[in-house]
XYZ file of C-alpha atoms in Angstrom:
650
model
C 26.504 116.872 73.181
C 23.153 116.416 74.821
C 20.116 118.626 74.287
C 19.949 121.652 76.623
C 18.202 120.919 79.899
C 16.713 124.374 79.997
C 13.173 124.115 81.442
C 11.720 126.236 78.617
C 13.035 123.953 75.818
C 9.688 122.205 75.810
C 7.230 124.575 77.712
C 4.818 121.733 78.246
C 7.358 119.764 80.276
C 6.845 122.109 83.207
C 3.141 122.847 82.424
C 0.151 120.740 83.192
C -0.887 120.416 79.566
C 0.041 117.379 77.526
C 3.765 117.194 76.358
C 4.484 117.887 72.672
C 4.242 114.955 70.301
C 7.343 113.013 69.280
C 7.147 114.617 65.798
C 7.153 118.124 67.243
C 10.126 117.314 69.402
C 12.017 116.049 66.462
C 11.179 119.267 64.552
C 12.444 121.356 67.474
C 15.620 119.324 67.805
C 16.371 119.535 64.084
C 16.247 123.370 64.507
C 18.650 123.284 67.459
C 22.396 123.072 67.820
C 22.084 119.297 68.274
C 21.691 118.699 64.531
C 23.860 121.642 63.299
C 27.135 121.109 61.342
C 28.480 118.041 59.660
C 27.726 114.703 61.182
C 26.915 111.092 60.264
C 23.360 110.236 59.332
C 23.219 108.114 62.493
C 24.200 110.987 64.795
C 21.604 113.246 62.935
C 18.893 110.753 63.704
C 20.011 110.300 67.287
C 20.320 114.067 67.884
C 16.694 114.615 66.797
C 15.171 111.766 68.880
C 14.331 112.918 72.441
C 13.122 109.519 73.423
C 16.398 107.693 73.257
C 19.690 108.237 75.143
C 22.626 105.875 74.846
C 26.353 105.800 75.737
C 27.146 103.398 72.845
C 29.241 104.581 69.943
C 28.526 104.565 67.065
C 24.857 105.539 67.869
C 23.245 102.966 65.452
C 19.634 103.622 64.694
C 16.744 101.631 66.077
C 15.532 98.918 65.957
C 18.251 96.867 67.694
C 17.734 93.189 68.158
C 18.023 91.823 71.663
C 19.638 88.514 72.533
C 20.805 86.669 75.746
C 22.844 88.281 78.437
C 26.466 88.744 77.357
C 28.328 85.531 78.322
C 31.060 86.982 80.517
C 28.423 88.714 82.804
C 27.192 85.569 84.311
C 28.151 85.128 88.026
C 28.984 87.358 90.881
C 29.711 90.618 89.105
C 26.232 90.694 87.530
C 24.567 90.084 91.005
C 26.540 92.678 92.663
C 25.506 95.498 90.270
C 21.811 94.610 90.278
C 21.109 96.340 93.624
C 22.874 99.657 92.816
C 21.140 99.764 89.388
C 17.728 99.255 90.969
C 18.519 102.012 93.536
C 19.499 104.475 90.872
C 16.363 103.761 88.791
C 13.926 103.762 91.699
C 15.270 107.087 92.950
C 15.351 108.710 89.512
C 11.697 109.580 89.224
C 11.173 107.336 86.209
C 7.718 105.629 86.122
C 6.706 102.500 84.399
C 10.166 101.270 83.442
C 11.869 97.948 82.902
C 15.550 97.306 82.888
C 17.693 94.353 81.846
C 21.205 93.679 80.595
C 21.081 92.262 77.122
C 23.247 91.970 74.029
C 22.112 94.468 71.391
C 22.782 93.608 67.721
C 22.281 95.662 64.580
C 21.785 93.969 61.260
C 22.507 95.649 57.925
C 25.880 97.269 59.076
C 29.268 96.077 58.148
C 30.998 95.166 60.315
C 28.194 93.673 62.435
C 27.791 95.259 65.868
C 27.003 93.417 69.062
C 27.050 95.481 72.319
C 26.436 94.315 75.938
C 23.909 96.957 77.175
C 21.888 97.864 80.224
C 18.689 98.639 78.444
C 15.942 100.654 80.253
C 12.444 100.631 78.685
C 10.493 103.709 79.902
C 6.949 104.707 79.108
C 6.903 108.362 80.122
C 7.147 111.781 78.581
C 9.486 113.446 81.053
C 12.833 113.092 79.299
C 14.820 116.000 80.637
C 16.660 113.897 83.195
C 17.481 110.962 80.983
C 20.968 112.062 80.128
C 21.874 112.455 83.783
C 20.224 109.099 84.684
C 22.109 107.469 81.724
C 25.434 108.819 82.871
C 24.851 107.793 86.487
C 24.093 104.248 85.396
C 27.262 104.103 83.270
C 29.426 105.404 86.156
C 27.892 102.628 88.380
C 28.841 100.027 85.870
C 32.366 101.382 85.574
C 32.741 101.380 89.431
C 31.823 97.556 89.435
C 34.418 96.760 86.827
C 31.960 96.507 83.957
C 33.181 99.269 81.651
C 32.222 97.239 78.510
C 28.510 97.485 79.239
C 26.804 100.436 77.626
C 23.549 102.111 78.821
C 20.421 102.844 76.687
C 17.177 104.567 77.833
C 14.307 104.684 75.382
C 10.540 104.906 75.021
C 9.509 101.919 72.810
C 6.342 103.661 71.587
C 7.742 107.163 70.936
C 11.383 106.748 69.878
C 12.044 107.181 66.147
C 11.027 103.965 64.311
C 9.788 105.220 60.918
C 7.705 103.092 58.546
C 7.018 103.948 54.891
C 3.494 103.817 53.582
C 2.249 104.090 49.992
C 0.331 107.072 48.659
C -2.529 106.927 46.199
C -1.552 108.221 42.777
C -4.482 110.660 42.854
C -3.381 112.380 46.052
C -2.295 116.046 45.496
C 1.072 115.400 47.184
C 2.000 113.053 44.273
C 1.333 115.771 41.630
C 3.290 118.317 43.646
C 6.178 115.929 44.114
C 6.275 114.928 40.443
C 6.358 118.590 39.399
C 9.535 119.353 41.432
C 11.234 116.034 41.804
C 13.852 116.858 39.174
C 14.789 120.015 41.102
C 15.042 117.952 44.289
C 17.018 115.263 42.601
C 19.550 117.852 41.244
C 20.190 119.234 44.760
C 20.419 115.641 46.356
C 22.751 114.454 43.617
C 25.029 117.484 43.911
C 25.321 117.349 47.690
C 25.417 113.660 48.302
C 26.946 112.385 44.941
C 27.336 108.561 45.229
C 26.314 108.469 48.855
C 22.534 108.576 48.256
C 20.637 105.481 47.374
C 16.986 106.365 46.641
C 14.596 109.251 46.743
C 10.753 109.435 46.646
C 7.793 110.882 48.506
C 6.015 108.684 51.020
C 3.824 108.771 53.991
C 6.239 108.214 56.946
C 5.718 107.655 60.623
C 6.047 105.139 63.408
C 2.569 103.861 62.589
C 0.137 104.495 59.732
C -2.253 106.558 61.855
C 0.433 109.215 62.603
C 2.290 108.988 59.269
C 2.806 112.274 57.309
C 3.951 113.180 53.885
C 7.669 113.613 53.378
C 10.287 113.368 50.676
C 12.575 110.577 51.930
C 16.122 110.237 50.843
C 17.926 107.010 51.770
C 21.704 107.163 52.116
C 24.537 104.828 52.696
C 25.340 104.086 56.409
C 27.758 106.581 58.085
C 27.292 109.158 55.424
C 28.769 112.382 56.711
C 27.003 115.766 55.816
C 25.446 118.864 57.020
C 21.875 117.404 57.046
C 20.326 120.530 58.400
C 21.638 122.515 55.452
C 20.528 120.013 52.946
C 17.081 119.882 54.499
C 16.854 123.592 54.252
C 17.718 123.478 50.563
C 15.049 120.898 49.848
C 12.414 122.608 52.010
C 13.055 125.776 50.012
C 12.084 123.924 46.808
C 9.022 122.302 48.258
C 7.287 125.034 50.202
C 6.274 127.452 47.371
C 4.239 124.640 45.804
C 2.311 123.627 48.916
C -1.347 124.600 49.408
C -2.235 125.876 52.957
C -3.766 122.541 53.933
C -0.868 120.268 53.001
C 2.570 119.799 54.516
C 5.478 117.816 52.944
C 8.532 117.394 55.051
C 11.967 116.032 54.371
C 13.556 112.920 55.940
C 16.966 111.341 55.594
C 17.484 107.619 56.522
C 20.311 105.124 56.290
C 19.489 102.210 54.070
C 20.547 99.616 51.641
C 19.627 99.088 47.996
C 19.883 95.688 46.392
C 19.833 96.327 42.677
C 20.837 93.843 40.004
C 24.302 92.388 40.548
C 25.699 94.655 43.311
C 24.055 92.168 45.710
C 23.647 88.660 44.156
C 21.067 87.641 46.780
C 23.727 86.085 48.941
C 22.041 84.504 51.895
C 22.552 81.636 54.326
C 21.046 78.397 53.115
C 17.423 77.705 53.992
C 16.114 74.204 54.819
C 13.623 73.309 52.062
C 12.453 70.019 53.488
C 8.943 71.181 53.998
C 8.699 72.533 50.488
C 10.612 69.835 48.819
C 9.237 67.719 45.880
C 10.549 66.703 42.508
C 8.529 69.405 40.806
C 9.613 73.030 40.922
C 6.802 75.524 41.303
C 6.307 79.299 41.244
C 8.076 80.611 44.279
C 10.604 77.749 44.613
C 14.157 78.317 45.496
C 16.666 77.939 42.628
C 20.237 78.852 41.724
C 22.981 78.403 39.119
C 25.310 75.433 39.229
C 28.679 76.666 40.581
C 27.247 79.619 42.521
C 25.886 79.493 46.130
C 23.504 82.449 45.881
C 19.786 81.937 45.630
C 16.839 83.322 43.618
C 13.197 82.570 43.100
C 11.363 80.948 40.252
C 8.712 83.250 38.749
C 5.754 82.188 36.584
C 5.970 79.333 34.184
C 5.653 80.220 30.563
C 5.730 79.037 26.925
C 7.870 80.800 24.253
C 6.711 80.115 20.695
C 8.971 81.043 17.787
C 7.635 79.795 14.518
C 7.145 76.069 14.830
C 9.456 75.871 17.891
C 7.867 75.750 21.323
C 9.984 76.182 24.484
C 8.592 75.544 27.947
C 10.269 77.491 30.742
C 10.152 79.762 33.741
C 10.917 83.446 34.201
C 13.284 84.918 36.675
C 15.955 87.678 36.837
C 19.063 87.963 34.647
C 21.207 89.051 37.604
C 20.470 85.623 39.350
C 21.543 83.627 36.307
C 24.303 85.718 34.801
C 27.702 84.114 34.020
C 29.862 82.919 36.904
C 32.790 85.030 38.102
C 35.129 82.437 36.534
C 33.750 82.978 33.057
C 36.060 84.921 30.631
C 35.821 88.673 30.838
C 34.745 88.910 27.193
C 31.846 86.540 27.797
C 30.673 88.438 30.882
C 30.797 91.714 28.867
C 28.779 90.149 26.041
C 26.207 88.855 28.584
C 25.900 92.264 30.291
C 25.422 94.124 26.926
C 23.026 91.702 25.179
C 22.117 88.891 27.560
C 21.867 85.310 26.417
C 21.056 85.247 22.632
C 18.260 83.094 21.349
C 20.069 82.794 17.994
C 23.620 82.074 19.056
C 23.996 80.264 22.408
C 27.287 80.790 24.240
C 28.026 78.015 26.934
C 29.195 80.350 29.689
C 26.257 82.726 29.129
C 23.590 79.897 28.990
C 24.190 79.027 32.676
C 22.629 75.859 34.088
C 19.792 76.395 36.619
C 19.253 74.019 39.553
C 16.551 73.448 42.029
C 16.759 74.137 45.019
C 19.835 76.424 44.917
C 23.225 75.023 45.863
C 23.211 76.666 49.314
C 19.565 75.534 50.110
C 20.325 71.999 48.905
C 23.208 71.731 51.292
C 21.099 73.184 54.113
C 18.285 70.824 53.449
C 20.514 67.732 53.380
C 22.133 68.828 56.657
C 18.738 69.364 58.307
C 17.568 66.028 56.975
C 20.563 64.150 58.476
C 20.029 65.956 61.713
C 16.318 65.070 61.681
C 17.039 61.344 61.078
C 19.688 61.334 63.886
C 17.335 63.064 66.277
C 14.466 60.672 65.432
C 16.563 57.597 66.118
C 17.802 59.140 69.409
C 14.275 59.941 70.516
C 13.014 56.431 69.779
C 15.987 54.834 71.558
C 15.337 57.070 74.682
C 11.658 56.257 74.696
C 12.251 52.480 74.406
C 14.814 52.707 77.212
C 12.331 54.537 79.403
C 9.608 51.989 78.655
C 11.936 49.053 79.742
C 12.864 50.937 82.960
C 9.182 51.522 83.817
C 8.226 47.948 83.026
C 10.981 46.549 85.326
C 9.418 48.500 88.288
C 5.888 47.691 87.288
C 4.829 51.186 86.133
C 2.412 51.829 83.283
C 3.763 52.662 79.880
C 0.634 53.440 77.889
C 1.504 57.087 77.236
C 5.062 56.332 76.340
C 3.976 53.630 73.821
C 1.670 56.222 72.095
C 4.667 58.605 72.036
C 6.887 55.784 70.605
C 4.312 55.003 67.837
C 4.009 58.703 66.865
C 7.848 59.038 66.777
C 8.259 55.914 64.654
C 5.629 57.190 62.159
C 7.334 60.569 61.992
C 10.741 59.065 61.340
C 9.391 56.710 58.726
C 7.629 59.629 56.996
C 10.914 61.636 57.033
C 12.834 58.638 55.710
C 10.482 58.531 52.657
C 12.005 61.858 51.659
C 15.524 60.399 51.394
C 15.426 59.663 47.709
C 14.422 63.294 46.934
C 16.936 64.754 49.427
C 19.772 62.650 47.983
C 18.896 63.745 44.411
C 19.057 67.516 45.019
C 19.897 69.875 43.533
C 17.950 68.837 40.408
C 18.881 70.297 37.090
C 16.069 72.570 35.838
C 17.503 73.458 32.451
C 19.543 76.245 30.849
C 19.087 79.907 30.261
C 17.753 80.235 26.715
C 17.491 83.983 26.485
C 17.959 86.850 28.912
C 18.008 90.655 29.142
C 21.536 91.411 30.280
C 21.881 94.640 32.274
C 19.128 96.383 30.410
C 17.715 99.753 31.020
C 14.569 100.581 29.011
C 13.735 103.763 27.180
C 11.756 104.910 30.183
C 14.898 104.753 32.298
C 13.691 101.722 34.264
C 15.517 98.342 34.622
C 14.198 95.458 32.669
C 15.773 92.466 34.386
C 14.609 89.117 33.151
C 15.720 85.627 32.090
C 13.950 82.638 30.472
C 15.146 79.209 31.764
C 14.149 76.518 29.291
C 13.113 73.418 31.254
C 15.163 70.387 30.344
C 13.616 68.121 27.643
C 13.194 65.006 29.642
C 11.500 66.752 32.533
C 9.474 69.415 30.915
C 6.425 67.167 30.280
C 6.168 66.325 33.988
C 6.619 69.883 35.060
C 4.288 71.818 32.842
C 1.053 70.681 34.502
C -0.344 72.263 37.602
C 1.814 75.336 37.386
C 1.114 78.955 38.260
C -1.375 77.957 40.967
C -2.837 80.908 42.936
C -2.675 80.614 46.695
C -5.704 80.582 49.032
C -7.086 83.570 50.948
C -5.756 81.987 54.197
C -2.270 81.757 52.692
C -2.360 85.384 51.511
C -3.718 86.962 54.643
C -3.741 90.755 53.798
C -6.193 90.874 50.954
C -6.985 94.202 49.145
C -9.733 95.404 51.697
C -7.095 95.152 54.583
C -5.218 97.932 52.649
C -8.281 100.114 52.401
C -8.917 99.332 48.755
C -12.602 99.073 48.009
C -12.417 98.475 44.265
C -14.510 95.450 42.906
C -11.665 93.003 42.214
C -12.762 89.952 40.205
C -9.875 87.720 41.420
C -11.444 85.058 43.720
C -8.430 84.131 45.777
C -7.738 80.369 45.451
C -9.898 80.183 42.333
C -7.166 78.603 40.075
C -4.153 79.693 38.088
C -2.683 82.937 36.927
C -5.028 84.235 34.152
C -2.888 86.332 31.989
C -0.051 88.959 31.806
C -0.759 92.551 32.888
C 1.375 95.473 34.105
C 2.200 97.294 37.302
C -0.340 100.028 38.142
C 0.157 102.690 40.766
C -2.067 102.217 43.803
C -2.982 98.574 43.008
C -2.659 95.743 45.468
C -0.391 92.807 44.685
C 1.343 89.851 46.164
C 4.363 87.673 45.419
C 5.619 84.194 46.586
C 9.410 84.262 47.226
C 12.008 81.813 48.261
C 12.943 83.838 51.519
C 9.783 85.566 52.640
C 7.035 83.333 51.154
C 3.770 84.966 50.291
C 3.701 88.713 51.094
C 1.364 91.462 49.914
C 1.782 95.219 49.264
C 0.662 98.257 47.341
C 2.314 99.608 44.206
C 3.316 103.122 45.220
C 1.789 106.092 43.692
C 4.888 107.348 41.919
C 8.236 105.803 40.862
C 11.223 106.044 43.082
C 14.574 107.360 41.977
C 17.423 104.924 42.575
C 21.214 105.529 42.482
C 23.053 102.407 41.501
C 25.852 101.869 44.039
C 28.030 98.739 43.644
C 30.927 97.012 42.142
C 29.576 96.809 38.556
C 28.125 100.232 37.704
C 27.751 99.679 33.943
C 24.467 98.735 32.306
C 23.235 98.997 28.763
C 20.296 100.224 26.639
C 18.369 98.089 24.152
C 21.026 98.678 21.542
C 23.840 97.375 23.801
C 25.226 100.930 24.325
C 26.886 101.435 27.604
C 25.348 103.537 30.336
C 27.349 104.600 33.378
C 24.892 104.344 36.319
C 27.420 106.156 38.421
C 26.265 109.219 36.613
C 22.761 108.007 35.702
C 19.771 107.842 37.984
C 17.094 105.257 37.146
C 13.481 105.016 38.164
C 11.620 101.963 39.575
C 8.181 100.693 40.513
C 8.174 100.075 44.226
C 5.845 97.865 46.264
C 5.419 98.545 50.026
C 3.911 96.050 52.546
C 2.120 96.418 55.766
C 2.136 94.692 59.206
C -0.585 94.870 61.876
C 0.453 94.375 65.515
C -1.763 91.826 67.197
C -1.056 93.570 70.550
C -1.730 97.149 69.584
C -3.646 96.793 66.351
C -1.338 99.553 65.051
C -0.057 99.306 61.337
C 3.576 99.624 60.432
C 5.639 98.765 57.379
C 5.900 95.021 56.679
C 8.412 93.071 54.572
C 7.483 92.696 50.942
C 10.727 90.996 50.132
C 14.240 89.928 51.276
C 17.474 88.679 49.782
C 16.726 85.530 47.870
C 13.308 86.662 46.589
C 14.669 88.048 43.256
C 12.816 86.668 40.274
C 9.503 86.248 42.006
C 6.324 86.932 40.005
C 4.290 89.869 41.295
C 0.526 88.988 40.900
C -2.278 91.587 40.895
C -5.697 91.384 42.403
C -7.222 89.890 39.253
C -4.888 86.974 39.280
C -2.575 88.346 36.561
C 1.204 88.355 36.444
C 1.935 92.131 36.712
C 5.646 92.134 37.286
C 8.976 90.572 38.273
C 10.654 91.388 41.553
C 14.284 92.306 41.033
C 15.527 94.315 44.044
C 14.784 95.824 47.387
C 14.979 99.008 49.376
C 15.801 98.286 53.017
C 15.698 100.859 55.716
C 18.196 100.478 58.521
C 16.092 102.763 60.772
C 12.572 101.636 60.773
C 9.730 99.478 61.887
C 10.259 97.448 65.023
C 8.709 94.410 63.330
C 12.264 93.018 62.702
C 15.807 93.901 62.159
C 15.151 95.360 58.796
C 12.164 95.773 56.447
C 12.295 95.581 52.695
C 10.225 97.280 50.015
C 10.413 95.701 46.601
C 11.658 97.088 43.236
C 9.656 95.539 40.426
C 9.887 95.365 36.546
C 6.488 95.788 34.904
C 5.468 92.524 33.172
C 4.332 94.252 29.964
C 7.851 95.512 29.393
C 9.324 92.109 30.348
C 7.050 90.303 27.799
C 7.758 92.871 24.986
C 11.475 92.611 25.653
C 11.483 88.811 25.570
C 9.464 88.649 22.387
C 11.734 91.243 20.775
C 14.900 89.375 21.831
C 13.567 86.031 20.391
C 12.412 87.525 17.096
C 15.028 87.802 14.318
C 15.879 91.272 12.903
C 18.197 92.391 10.107
C 21.017 94.896 10.698
C 18.534 97.741 10.157
C 16.185 96.522 12.925
C 13.503 95.109 10.614
C 11.829 91.828 11.480
C 13.079 89.077 9.100
C 11.710 85.966 10.863
C 8.723 84.639 12.724
C 7.569 86.796 15.603
C 8.092 85.267 18.998
C 5.131 84.996 21.407
C 5.293 84.528 25.190
C 2.300 83.086 26.973
C 1.591 81.486 30.365
C 1.608 77.634 30.645
C -1.802 77.973 32.177
C -3.387 80.042 29.415
């Protein structure tokens, strides 16, 4: 049902004053019949967005990715409908519009959706006639025997495309939220049960300059609920705690949480040719022999236990856990205790390879294609040179192009020995966390891969190198942070271990998204573990059912500045395949390990989806590793040399 077309719905639509803001329109619609009763989260968002009208079902949230015209539309039928469409739009009263027939695709939903759509971009505030225009266009398409083409009219600047932004830990909204978050959580958990994914307070808005404070609850796609009623219940908890000069709203958004092993970073293979060398480094792709999924190598470290020294690299347990083919007893032992330093089990001490299996295959395929294309290009240039010489034409430019192509092909062929040798064995998992939740109710997800003995000597030098300022891009001052950081970007190597601190700038280098920056949010996010394997364990190996247990997590949020508008929206901090990346603070210290992501399915138009990062604090990781590699008696007393973890560069 469409919003009422009554002229007094928005008084300013018929008045000379400026129309109400998109935020105020959403507030009005959320108080109207359009959002009353039970509905999917997608219909709730659609019903409260006055700047988008579509005939497509389901009404998937923006952004939608555009691709080429639907294949069967080419030809006469498409040409026949162009004129009537132009006539309808030109006589509709719309101003400053652009229309085209495209294929719209939505990522993050299963099954994937691809819909041929007549899409009309409009930059205007008069939206009352949009439903009628939309329906007229759809009728026109039906009359021209194109019933499969849907219609969408939207305002690209004012439709709902929310971004998350971090809040300083000292802001009053954080203290208010922290004082009532357990009450909010109780209501959310009772009403949504296993359908909610994460909850926290953020600044939220299409761009940073219009963002406002709100408690944001992420839910699974197509969750069905009376959202208006739940919003009322949460507002009732929040309002008594607000001062007169502060507003905290409530937002519900569809999303996806990647947390430990419910999503083993399954991705399509990435060509690693440009990054390929015989030496793995911080941020390199890696995987486990026998598994196609990918992860990221974190910082390179040294574990000392008495007179034994182990050179290795940190990453996540969930990337290196036993294969599905391992015995159930072994998988249970690994989940409860991880890989033991004192009693190695073959199926738990998995073998790490570099790059990952899927990336190695993608790299070899791209290499073969590059060689084939190079030979073809050289053959074509030589043939053209011969043809020109036969008719007496000059070939100087072609000979320069030929020389350049031959040099490029020879350079590519030099990589053949390396490409043929991948994946390279890194080593084996020496010790790992298992599915560990710490005493503070936060995941501690780590693994120590010991580098193989015959390669460790070649691999321990020139590790943990910090990137240059040009590589990083958004340095602290670009986030509005004025503190006097002592890390001179590009000055050398990681200096030490530290810990995650709220409000601090940080960056990571990951296999999928490369170098990205962000801010550690001003309070922890609540996360509900939804997935196939809901069990995890405390430090004693005691089982915890995450189905009934909510954990907390540090969360890092990135930014993106549009070159066209200079407006700031949310930017990717991570994506699938980045798990295990070291998170580095502004002083060049390893502050955390990335282990998961929160991806909004309704959000910034910078891409299909945008991911914020879940991070383990490095001080907890280091303490957990040292405890796991230190011998204890049955009473928990230390009865052997204490283990010490240090950086290779320290």
